[in-house]
Amino acid sequence: MLKISVVIPSYNRRELLLECLASVAQQSYKPHEVIVVDDGSTDGTIEVLQERGDLHLIVQENAGPGAARNTGAKHASGDYIAFLDSDDVWFPWSLETMAKMVERDSPTLVFGAYEDFDAAVPALEKSEAADAKFLDYLASADHGYFAGAGMILVDRDVFSAVGGFIEDRLNAEDHDLALKLGVSRGFVKVLSPVTVAHRVHQGNAMGDAIANWDGVRRLISREQNGVYDGGVERRMARRKIICGHARSATISLAQSGKFATSIGAFFRTFIWNIRLGRVKFVLSFPALLGYYVVKALLGGSGFSKTAAQSIG
């Protein structure tokens, strides 16, 4: 039986963490171990978890989520590591779904399928399993697949070999890891069923447009500095993936009223987008930006999210 270690970093999210752990306990496929890394909480998390015998608690001084995940991974003994964020929730079938895909194909990396929620966890029924398989992550570049750091399953040895998550406090450490694993054999994207209920709330870092752009800007710099494997042969695939993240960050900056930063972000990957043939985005973004500027001046609510996402 495949051994999967579950690693959950947490910082001052006691109640959300308990809900998260309850979802792990309900898995139809039981994990090899559950490791919670408390990243310097002061809300009583440690005291509550110390009373539990169903997990391995590691306490460290606050160092950020990337460092906390790496700490958990160093203590993991499973064949694979499933990362889960303390504010997110699994469905009873989540681990089983990913485990079956690993047992079938032995990929290095699996991206789960997620659904956002902001109040009650969505009441979903388990749907028929479906996935997309690729030679490696870079081979999926045309599809724009995304998964946050708490939505992935990864081969423990390969994760360790590439150095795990980058440990600074910028966003996009999940995208960086995927790119570092870009040519590692085997990538599977879960299409169905949904495996992660992703909580959207004020304390969620994914909602900070500036922080997201700073993280994406780091991806661009690391690509330019030759950090990611694949050489010249896979350059276009890497840059297509990075430009996808940059596009989302650029639009988010405009939506948030960070107009100057948004313009800078647009030109940061302008040449890459031209070479990749992303003419629609290059031509449409100036008009979209102008729309947001006018809306801001008039005190309007801004462009719809759906319309913004349609600009490719």
mmCIF file of C-alpha atoms in Angstrom:
data_model
loop_
_atom_site.group_PDB
_atom_site.id
_atom_site.type_symbol
_atom_site.label_atom_id
_atom_site.label_comp_id
_atom_site.label_asym_id
_atom_site.label_seq_id
_atom_site.Cartn_x
_atom_site.Cartn_y
_atom_site.Cartn_z
ATOM 1 C CA MET A 1 0.000 0.000 0.000
ATOM 2 C CA LEU A 2 1.249 3.442 -0.940
ATOM 3 C CA LYS A 3 2.405 5.430 2.086
ATOM 4 C CA ILE A 4 1.316 9.065 1.992
ATOM 5 C CA SER A 5 2.461 11.580 4.582
ATOM 6 C CA VAL A 6 0.153 14.561 5.070
ATOM 7 C CA VAL A 7 1.956 17.813 5.916
ATOM 8 C CA ILE A 8 -0.044 20.787 7.207
ATOM 9 C CA PRO A 9 1.653 24.116 8.072
ATOM 10 C CA SER A 10 -0.298 26.393 10.394
ATOM 11 C CA TYR A 11 0.028 29.839 11.922
ATOM 12 C CA ASN A 12 -2.626 31.222 14.282
ATOM 13 C CA ARG A 13 -5.486 29.281 12.694
ATOM 14 C CA ARG A 14 -6.545 27.049 15.557
ATOM 15 C CA GLU A 15 -10.229 26.702 14.712
ATOM 16 C CA LEU A 16 -9.680 26.414 10.972
ATOM 17 C CA LEU A 17 -6.916 23.883 11.562
ATOM 18 C CA LEU A 18 -9.217 21.725 13.664
ATOM 19 C CA GLU A 19 -11.747 21.727 10.818
ATOM 20 C CA CYS A 20 -8.976 20.831 8.400
ATOM 21 C CA LEU A 21 -7.793 17.951 10.607
ATOM 22 C CA ALA A 22 -11.345 16.653 10.927
ATOM 23 C CA SER A 23 -11.491 16.363 7.140
ATOM 24 C CA VAL A 24 -8.215 14.425 7.113
ATOM 25 C CA ALA A 25 -9.575 12.013 9.731
ATOM 26 C CA GLN A 26 -12.557 11.267 7.465
ATOM 27 C CA GLN A 27 -10.458 10.049 4.530
ATOM 28 C CA SER A 28 -11.451 6.741 2.966
ATOM 29 C CA TYR A 29 -7.750 6.191 2.222
ATOM 30 C CA LYS A 30 -5.902 6.536 5.497
ATOM 31 C CA PRO A 31 -2.651 8.503 5.451
ATOM 32 C CA HIS A 32 0.600 6.964 6.634
ATOM 33 C CA GLU A 33 1.022 9.888 9.033
ATOM 34 C CA VAL A 34 -0.236 13.411 9.656
ATOM 35 C CA ILE A 35 2.388 16.056 10.403
ATOM 36 C CA VAL A 36 1.352 19.508 11.608
ATOM 37 C CA VAL A 37 4.049 22.173 11.664
ATOM 38 C CA ASP A 38 3.088 25.046 13.923
ATOM 39 C CA ASP A 39 4.869 28.122 12.626
ATOM 40 C CA GLY A 40 5.028 30.113 15.866
ATOM 41 C CA SER A 41 1.321 30.368 16.707
ATOM 42 C CA THR A 42 0.183 32.375 19.727
ATOM 43 C CA ASP A 43 -3.532 31.495 19.625
ATOM 44 C CA GLY A 44 -3.461 28.297 21.660
ATOM 45 C CA THR A 45 -2.952 25.983 18.694
ATOM 46 C CA ILE A 46 -0.046 24.179 20.331
ATOM 47 C CA GLU A 47 -1.910 23.501 23.562
ATOM 48 C CA VAL A 48 -4.874 22.010 21.698
ATOM 49 C CA LEU A 49 -2.765 19.796 19.446
ATOM 50 C CA GLN A 50 -0.520 18.526 22.218
ATOM 51 C CA GLU A 51 -3.509 16.624 23.579
ATOM 52 C CA ARG A 52 -3.993 14.685 20.343
ATOM 53 C CA GLY A 53 -2.414 11.341 19.626
ATOM 54 C CA ASP A 54 -3.368 11.102 15.973
ATOM 55 C CA LEU A 55 -0.709 13.423 14.593
ATOM 56 C CA HIS A 56 2.929 14.426 14.822
ATOM 57 C CA LEU A 57 3.228 18.033 16.021
ATOM 58 C CA ILE A 58 6.350 20.033 15.200
ATOM 59 C CA VAL A 59 6.743 23.503 16.694
ATOM 60 C CA GLN A 60 9.094 26.092 15.226
ATOM 61 C CA GLU A 61 9.630 29.835 15.384
ATOM 62 C CA ASN A 62 7.744 31.762 12.729
ATOM 63 C CA ALA A 63 9.578 31.298 9.429
ATOM 64 C CA GLY A 64 6.806 31.371 6.821
ATOM 65 C CA PRO A 65 4.753 28.681 5.083
ATOM 66 C CA GLY A 66 7.481 27.498 2.718
ATOM 67 C CA ALA A 67 9.872 26.828 5.578
ATOM 68 C CA ALA A 68 7.109 25.145 7.593
ATOM 69 C CA ARG A 69 6.261 22.810 4.725
ATOM 70 C CA ASN A 70 9.924 21.928 4.283
ATOM 71 C CA THR A 71 10.243 21.181 7.989
ATOM 72 C CA GLY A 72 7.302 18.815 7.773
ATOM 73 C CA ALA A 73 8.718 17.150 4.671
ATOM 74 C CA LYS A 74 12.043 16.510 6.405
ATOM 75 C CA HIS A 75 10.204 14.565 9.111
ATOM 76 C CA ALA A 76 7.983 12.663 6.663
ATOM 77 C CA SER A 77 8.584 8.967 6.057
ATOM 78 C CA GLY A 78 5.965 8.245 3.396
ATOM 79 C CA ASP A 79 6.578 7.523 -0.277
ATOM 80 C CA TYR A 80 4.662 10.668 -1.208
ATOM 81 C CA ILE A 81 3.792 13.892 0.585
ATOM 82 C CA ALA A 82 0.346 15.457 0.377
ATOM 83 C CA PHE A 83 0.464 19.119 1.353
ATOM 84 C CA LEU A 84 -2.706 20.647 2.768
ATOM 85 C CA ASP A 85 -3.184 24.207 4.024
ATOM 86 C CA SER A 86 -4.625 24.651 7.496
ATOM 87 C CA ASP A 87 -7.539 26.768 6.242
ATOM 88 C CA ASP A 88 -8.575 24.299 3.541
ATOM 89 C CA VAL A 89 -10.606 21.099 3.736
ATOM 90 C CA TRP A 90 -10.481 17.713 2.049
ATOM 91 C CA PHE A 91 -13.475 15.666 0.988
ATOM 92 C CA PRO A 92 -13.665 12.036 2.184
ATOM 93 C CA TRP A 93 -12.478 10.784 -1.216
ATOM 94 C CA SER A 94 -9.612 13.254 -1.719
ATOM 95 C CA LEU A 95 -6.614 11.177 -0.709
ATOM 96 C CA GLU A 96 -8.026 8.005 -2.255
ATOM 97 C CA THR A 97 -8.505 9.769 -5.584
ATOM 98 C CA MET A 98 -4.908 10.947 -5.738
ATOM 99 C CA ALA A 99 -3.499 7.694 -4.342
ATOM 100 C CA LYS A 100 -5.167 5.630 -7.078
ATOM 101 C CA MET A 101 -3.662 7.870 -9.742
ATOM 102 C CA VAL A 102 -0.214 7.460 -8.203
ATOM 103 C CA GLU A 103 -0.585 3.686 -7.904
ATOM 104 C CA ARG A 104 -1.574 3.553 -11.579
ATOM 105 C CA ASP A 105 1.027 5.878 -13.121
ATOM 106 C CA SER A 106 3.712 6.623 -10.464
ATOM 107 C CA PRO A 107 3.950 10.325 -11.395
ATOM 108 C CA THR A 108 6.299 12.666 -9.588
ATOM 109 C CA LEU A 109 3.644 15.334 -9.168
ATOM 110 C CA VAL A 110 -0.146 15.407 -8.844
ATOM 111 C CA PHE A 111 -2.271 18.555 -8.850
ATOM 112 C CA GLY A 112 -5.609 18.218 -7.090
ATOM 113 C CA ALA A 113 -8.868 19.813 -8.212
ATOM 114 C CA TYR A 114 -10.233 22.609 -6.034
ATOM 115 C CA GLU A 115 -13.355 24.652 -5.478
ATOM 116 C CA ASP A 116 -13.345 28.017 -3.711
ATOM 117 C CA PHE A 117 -15.662 28.766 -0.801
ATOM 118 C CA ASP A 118 -15.990 31.601 1.699
ATOM 119 C CA ALA A 119 -18.582 30.374 4.196
ATOM 120 C CA ALA A 120 -19.799 26.787 4.405
ATOM 121 C CA VAL A 121 -17.786 23.998 2.816
ATOM 122 C CA PRO A 122 -19.507 23.126 -0.482
ATOM 123 C CA ALA A 123 -21.715 20.040 -0.234
ATOM 124 C CA LEU A 124 -20.391 18.048 -3.155
ATOM 125 C CA GLU A 125 -21.083 14.505 -4.251
ATOM 126 C CA LYS A 126 -18.209 12.340 -5.403
ATOM 127 C CA SER A 127 -18.074 12.341 -9.187
ATOM 128 C CA GLU A 128 -16.406 9.867 -11.501
ATOM 129 C CA ALA A 129 -12.621 10.103 -11.426
ATOM 130 C CA ALA A 130 -10.985 11.775 -14.408
ATOM 131 C CA ASP A 131 -7.512 13.143 -14.948
ATOM 132 C CA ALA A 132 -5.032 14.416 -17.501
ATOM 133 C CA LYS A 133 -1.643 12.675 -17.742
ATOM 134 C CA PHE A 134 1.580 14.158 -19.091
ATOM 135 C CA LEU A 135 5.206 13.137 -19.558
ATOM 136 C CA ASP A 136 6.140 15.897 -17.110
ATOM 137 C CA TYR A 137 4.765 19.179 -15.780
ATOM 138 C CA LEU A 138 6.233 21.295 -18.586
ATOM 139 C CA ALA A 139 4.389 19.130 -21.106
ATOM 140 C CA SER A 140 1.126 20.551 -19.725
ATOM 141 C CA ALA A 141 2.085 24.151 -20.538
ATOM 142 C CA ASP A 142 -0.725 24.650 -23.059
ATOM 143 C CA HIS A 143 -3.387 23.849 -20.462
ATOM 144 C CA GLY A 144 -2.614 26.428 -17.763
ATOM 145 C CA TYR A 145 -3.160 24.061 -14.858
ATOM 146 C CA PHE A 146 -2.920 25.613 -11.402
ATOM 147 C CA ALA A 147 -2.696 24.220 -7.898
ATOM 148 C CA GLY A 148 -1.738 26.008 -4.720
ATOM 149 C CA ALA A 149 0.921 24.612 -2.414
ATOM 150 C CA GLY A 150 -1.766 22.980 -0.290
ATOM 151 C CA MET A 151 -3.304 21.113 -3.227
ATOM 152 C CA ILE A 152 -0.443 18.901 -4.396
ATOM 153 C CA LEU A 153 0.897 15.394 -3.938
ATOM 154 C CA VAL A 154 4.595 14.897 -4.671
ATOM 155 C CA ASP A 155 7.196 12.145 -4.603
ATOM 156 C CA ARG A 156 9.073 12.696 -1.335
ATOM 157 C CA ASP A 157 12.530 11.862 -2.688
ATOM 158 C CA VAL A 158 12.199 14.081 -5.757
ATOM 159 C CA PHE A 159 10.791 16.913 -3.639
ATOM 160 C CA SER A 160 13.869 16.690 -1.433
ATOM 161 C CA ALA A 161 16.217 16.493 -4.421
ATOM 162 C CA VAL A 162 15.009 19.831 -5.862
ATOM 163 C CA GLY A 163 15.268 21.554 -2.481
ATOM 164 C CA GLY A 164 11.582 21.706 -1.617
ATOM 165 C CA PHE A 165 9.800 25.035 -1.363
ATOM 166 C CA ILE A 166 11.683 28.291 -1.542
ATOM 167 C CA GLU A 167 11.663 29.722 1.981
ATOM 168 C CA ASP A 168 11.352 33.475 1.566
ATOM 169 C CA ARG A 169 8.000 35.056 2.341
ATOM 170 C CA LEU A 170 6.922 35.886 -1.184
ATOM 171 C CA ASN A 171 3.924 34.260 -2.822
ATOM 172 C CA ALA A 172 4.101 31.817 -5.754
ATOM 173 C CA GLU A 173 6.352 29.332 -3.954
ATOM 174 C CA ASP A 174 3.962 26.691 -5.299
ATOM 175 C CA HIS A 175 4.571 27.755 -8.913
ATOM 176 C CA ASP A 176 8.309 27.822 -8.246
ATOM 177 C CA LEU A 177 8.226 24.251 -6.945
ATOM 178 C CA ALA A 178 6.244 23.057 -9.972
ATOM 179 C CA LEU A 179 8.804 24.641 -12.298
ATOM 180 C CA LYS A 180 11.682 23.060 -10.361
ATOM 181 C CA LEU A 181 9.901 19.737 -10.880
ATOM 182 C CA GLY A 182 9.153 20.664 -14.490
ATOM 183 C CA VAL A 183 11.086 17.853 -16.181
ATOM 184 C CA SER A 184 10.668 15.234 -13.449
ATOM 185 C CA ARG A 185 8.954 12.169 -14.862
ATOM 186 C CA GLY A 186 5.181 12.071 -14.720
ATOM 187 C CA PHE A 187 2.572 14.740 -14.006
ATOM 188 C CA VAL A 188 -1.126 14.140 -13.380
ATOM 189 C CA LYS A 189 -3.834 16.777 -13.028
ATOM 190 C CA VAL A 190 -6.998 15.655 -11.277
ATOM 191 C CA LEU A 191 -9.992 16.859 -13.286
ATOM 192 C CA SER A 192 -12.662 15.153 -11.202
ATOM 193 C CA PRO A 193 -13.740 14.847 -8.458
ATOM 194 C CA VAL A 194 -12.946 18.029 -6.554
ATOM 195 C CA THR A 195 -10.340 17.123 -3.941
ATOM 196 C CA VAL A 196 -9.814 20.392 -2.058
ATOM 197 C CA ALA A 197 -12.255 22.965 -0.716
ATOM 198 C CA HIS A 198 -10.155 26.134 -0.840
ATOM 199 C CA ARG A 199 -11.207 28.768 1.663
ATOM 200 C CA VAL A 200 -11.157 32.368 0.436
ATOM 201 C CA HIS A 201 -10.870 34.816 3.317
ATOM 202 C CA GLN A 202 -9.059 37.950 4.444
ATOM 203 C CA GLY A 203 -6.099 36.063 5.883
ATOM 204 C CA ASN A 204 -5.480 34.133 2.686
ATOM 205 C CA ALA A 205 -2.291 35.283 0.958
ATOM 206 C CA MET A 206 -3.626 34.448 -2.510
ATOM 207 C CA GLY A 207 -5.867 37.507 -2.297
ATOM 208 C CA ASP A 208 -3.026 40.059 -2.082
ATOM 209 C CA ALA A 209 -2.363 41.412 -5.575
ATOM 210 C CA ILE A 210 0.998 43.001 -4.729
ATOM 211 C CA ALA A 211 2.260 39.906 -2.902
ATOM 212 C CA ASN A 212 1.154 37.706 -5.789
ATOM 213 C CA TRP A 213 2.954 39.887 -8.309
ATOM 214 C CA ASP A 214 6.126 39.937 -6.206
ATOM 215 C CA GLY A 215 6.080 36.147 -6.246
ATOM 216 C CA VAL A 216 5.520 35.971 -9.999
ATOM 217 C CA ARG A 217 8.263 38.529 -10.582
ATOM 218 C CA ARG A 218 10.604 36.179 -8.737
ATOM 219 C CA LEU A 219 9.609 33.364 -11.130
ATOM 220 C CA ILE A 220 10.540 35.578 -14.063
ATOM 221 C CA SER A 221 13.931 36.410 -12.554
ATOM 222 C CA ARG A 222 14.674 32.784 -11.741
ATOM 223 C CA GLU A 223 13.792 31.746 -15.286
ATOM 224 C CA GLN A 224 16.080 34.445 -16.679
ATOM 225 C CA ASN A 225 18.857 33.248 -14.355
ATOM 226 C CA GLY A 226 18.564 29.656 -15.542
ATOM 227 C CA VAL A 227 17.274 28.171 -12.288
ATOM 228 C CA TYR A 228 14.722 25.839 -13.860
ATOM 229 C CA ASP A 229 15.692 22.629 -15.672
ATOM 230 C CA GLY A 230 14.869 21.816 -19.277
ATOM 231 C CA GLY A 231 17.380 23.977 -21.098
ATOM 232 C CA VAL A 232 16.705 25.818 -24.320
ATOM 233 C CA GLU A 233 14.585 22.912 -25.577
ATOM 234 C CA ARG A 234 11.905 23.500 -22.944
ATOM 235 C CA ARG A 235 12.260 27.268 -22.635
ATOM 236 C CA MET A 236 9.020 28.090 -24.426
ATOM 237 C CA ALA A 237 7.040 25.733 -22.198
ATOM 238 C CA ARG A 238 8.486 27.262 -19.030
ATOM 239 C CA ARG A 239 7.809 30.789 -20.219
ATOM 240 C CA LYS A 240 4.300 29.940 -21.344
ATOM 241 C CA ILE A 241 3.544 28.743 -17.812
ATOM 242 C CA ILE A 242 5.164 31.788 -16.213
ATOM 243 C CA CYS A 243 3.360 34.174 -18.571
ATOM 244 C CA GLY A 244 0.080 32.575 -17.550
ATOM 245 C CA HIS A 245 0.801 33.394 -13.919
ATOM 246 C CA ALA A 246 1.997 36.891 -14.871
ATOM 247 C CA ARG A 247 -1.178 37.537 -16.856
ATOM 248 C CA SER A 248 -3.350 36.685 -13.847
ATOM 249 C CA ALA A 249 -1.204 38.833 -11.554
ATOM 250 C CA THR A 250 -1.247 41.761 -13.988
ATOM 251 C CA ILE A 251 -5.040 41.737 -14.267
ATOM 252 C CA SER A 252 -5.393 41.368 -10.495
ATOM 253 C CA LEU A 253 -3.213 44.440 -9.970
ATOM 254 C CA ALA A 254 -5.414 46.451 -12.323
ATOM 255 C CA GLN A 255 -8.570 45.224 -10.601
ATOM 256 C CA SER A 256 -7.069 46.268 -7.260
ATOM 257 C CA GLY A 257 -6.301 49.785 -8.461
ATOM 258 C CA LYS A 258 -2.521 49.242 -8.528
ATOM 259 C CA PHE A 259 -2.326 50.784 -11.968
ATOM 260 C CA ALA A 260 1.364 51.747 -12.140
ATOM 261 C CA THR A 261 2.446 48.344 -10.860
ATOM 262 C CA SER A 262 0.072 46.678 -13.296
ATOM 263 C CA ILE A 263 1.638 48.534 -16.219
ATOM 264 C CA GLY A 264 5.092 47.481 -15.037
ATOM 265 C CA ALA A 265 3.942 43.877 -14.769
ATOM 266 C CA PHE A 266 2.485 44.004 -18.278
ATOM 267 C CA PHE A 267 5.767 45.115 -19.803
ATOM 268 C CA ARG A 268 7.817 42.697 -17.680
ATOM 269 C CA THR A 269 6.665 39.809 -19.890
ATOM 270 C CA PHE A 270 5.703 41.804 -22.986
ATOM 271 C CA ILE A 271 8.406 40.304 -25.226
ATOM 272 C CA TRP A 272 7.733 36.781 -23.967
ATOM 273 C CA ASN A 273 4.022 37.177 -24.727
ATOM 274 C CA ILE A 274 4.785 38.419 -28.242
ATOM 275 C CA ARG A 275 7.066 35.457 -28.913
ATOM 276 C CA LEU A 276 4.453 33.081 -27.513
ATOM 277 C CA GLY A 277 1.809 34.544 -29.804
ATOM 278 C CA ARG A 278 -0.405 35.844 -26.992
ATOM 279 C CA VAL A 279 -1.675 38.653 -29.165
ATOM 280 C CA LYS A 280 -5.126 38.802 -27.583
ATOM 281 C CA PHE A 281 -3.746 39.660 -24.156
ATOM 282 C CA VAL A 282 -1.146 42.096 -25.509
ATOM 283 C CA LEU A 283 -3.759 44.013 -27.502
ATOM 284 C CA SER A 284 -6.607 43.825 -24.993
ATOM 285 C CA PHE A 285 -4.894 44.686 -21.741
ATOM 286 C CA PRO A 286 -4.395 48.433 -22.393
ATOM 287 C CA ALA A 287 -8.149 48.799 -22.967
ATOM 288 C CA LEU A 288 -8.904 46.757 -19.854
ATOM 289 C CA LEU A 289 -6.549 48.907 -17.806
ATOM 290 C CA GLY A 290 -8.193 52.057 -19.134
ATOM 291 C CA TYR A 291 -11.576 50.692 -18.131
ATOM 292 C CA TYR A 292 -10.417 50.122 -14.561
ATOM 293 C CA VAL A 293 -8.879 53.589 -14.380
ATOM 294 C CA VAL A 294 -12.125 55.221 -15.532
ATOM 295 C CA LYS A 295 -14.151 53.100 -13.121
ATOM 296 C CA ALA A 296 -11.876 54.124 -10.271
ATOM 297 C CA LEU A 297 -12.222 57.800 -11.170
ATOM 298 C CA LEU A 298 -16.000 57.463 -11.304
ATOM 299 C CA GLY A 299 -16.175 55.389 -8.146
ATOM 300 C CA GLY A 300 -17.527 52.364 -10.003
ATOM 301 C CA SER A 301 -17.281 48.740 -9.050
ATOM 302 C CA GLY A 302 -14.948 47.736 -11.862
ATOM 303 C CA PHE A 303 -14.857 45.126 -14.580
ATOM 304 C CA SER A 304 -16.395 41.740 -13.926
ATOM 305 C CA LYS A 305 -14.079 38.884 -12.968
ATOM 306 C CA THR A 306 -15.484 36.696 -15.735
ATOM 307 C CA ALA A 307 -14.821 39.302 -18.390
ATOM 308 C CA ALA A 308 -11.277 39.858 -17.154
ATOM 309 C CA GLN A 309 -10.528 36.136 -17.234
ATOM 310 C CA SER A 310 -11.628 35.946 -20.861
ATOM 311 C CA ILE A 311 -8.684 38.084 -21.927
ATOM 312 C CA GLY A 312 -6.093 35.495 -22.945
#
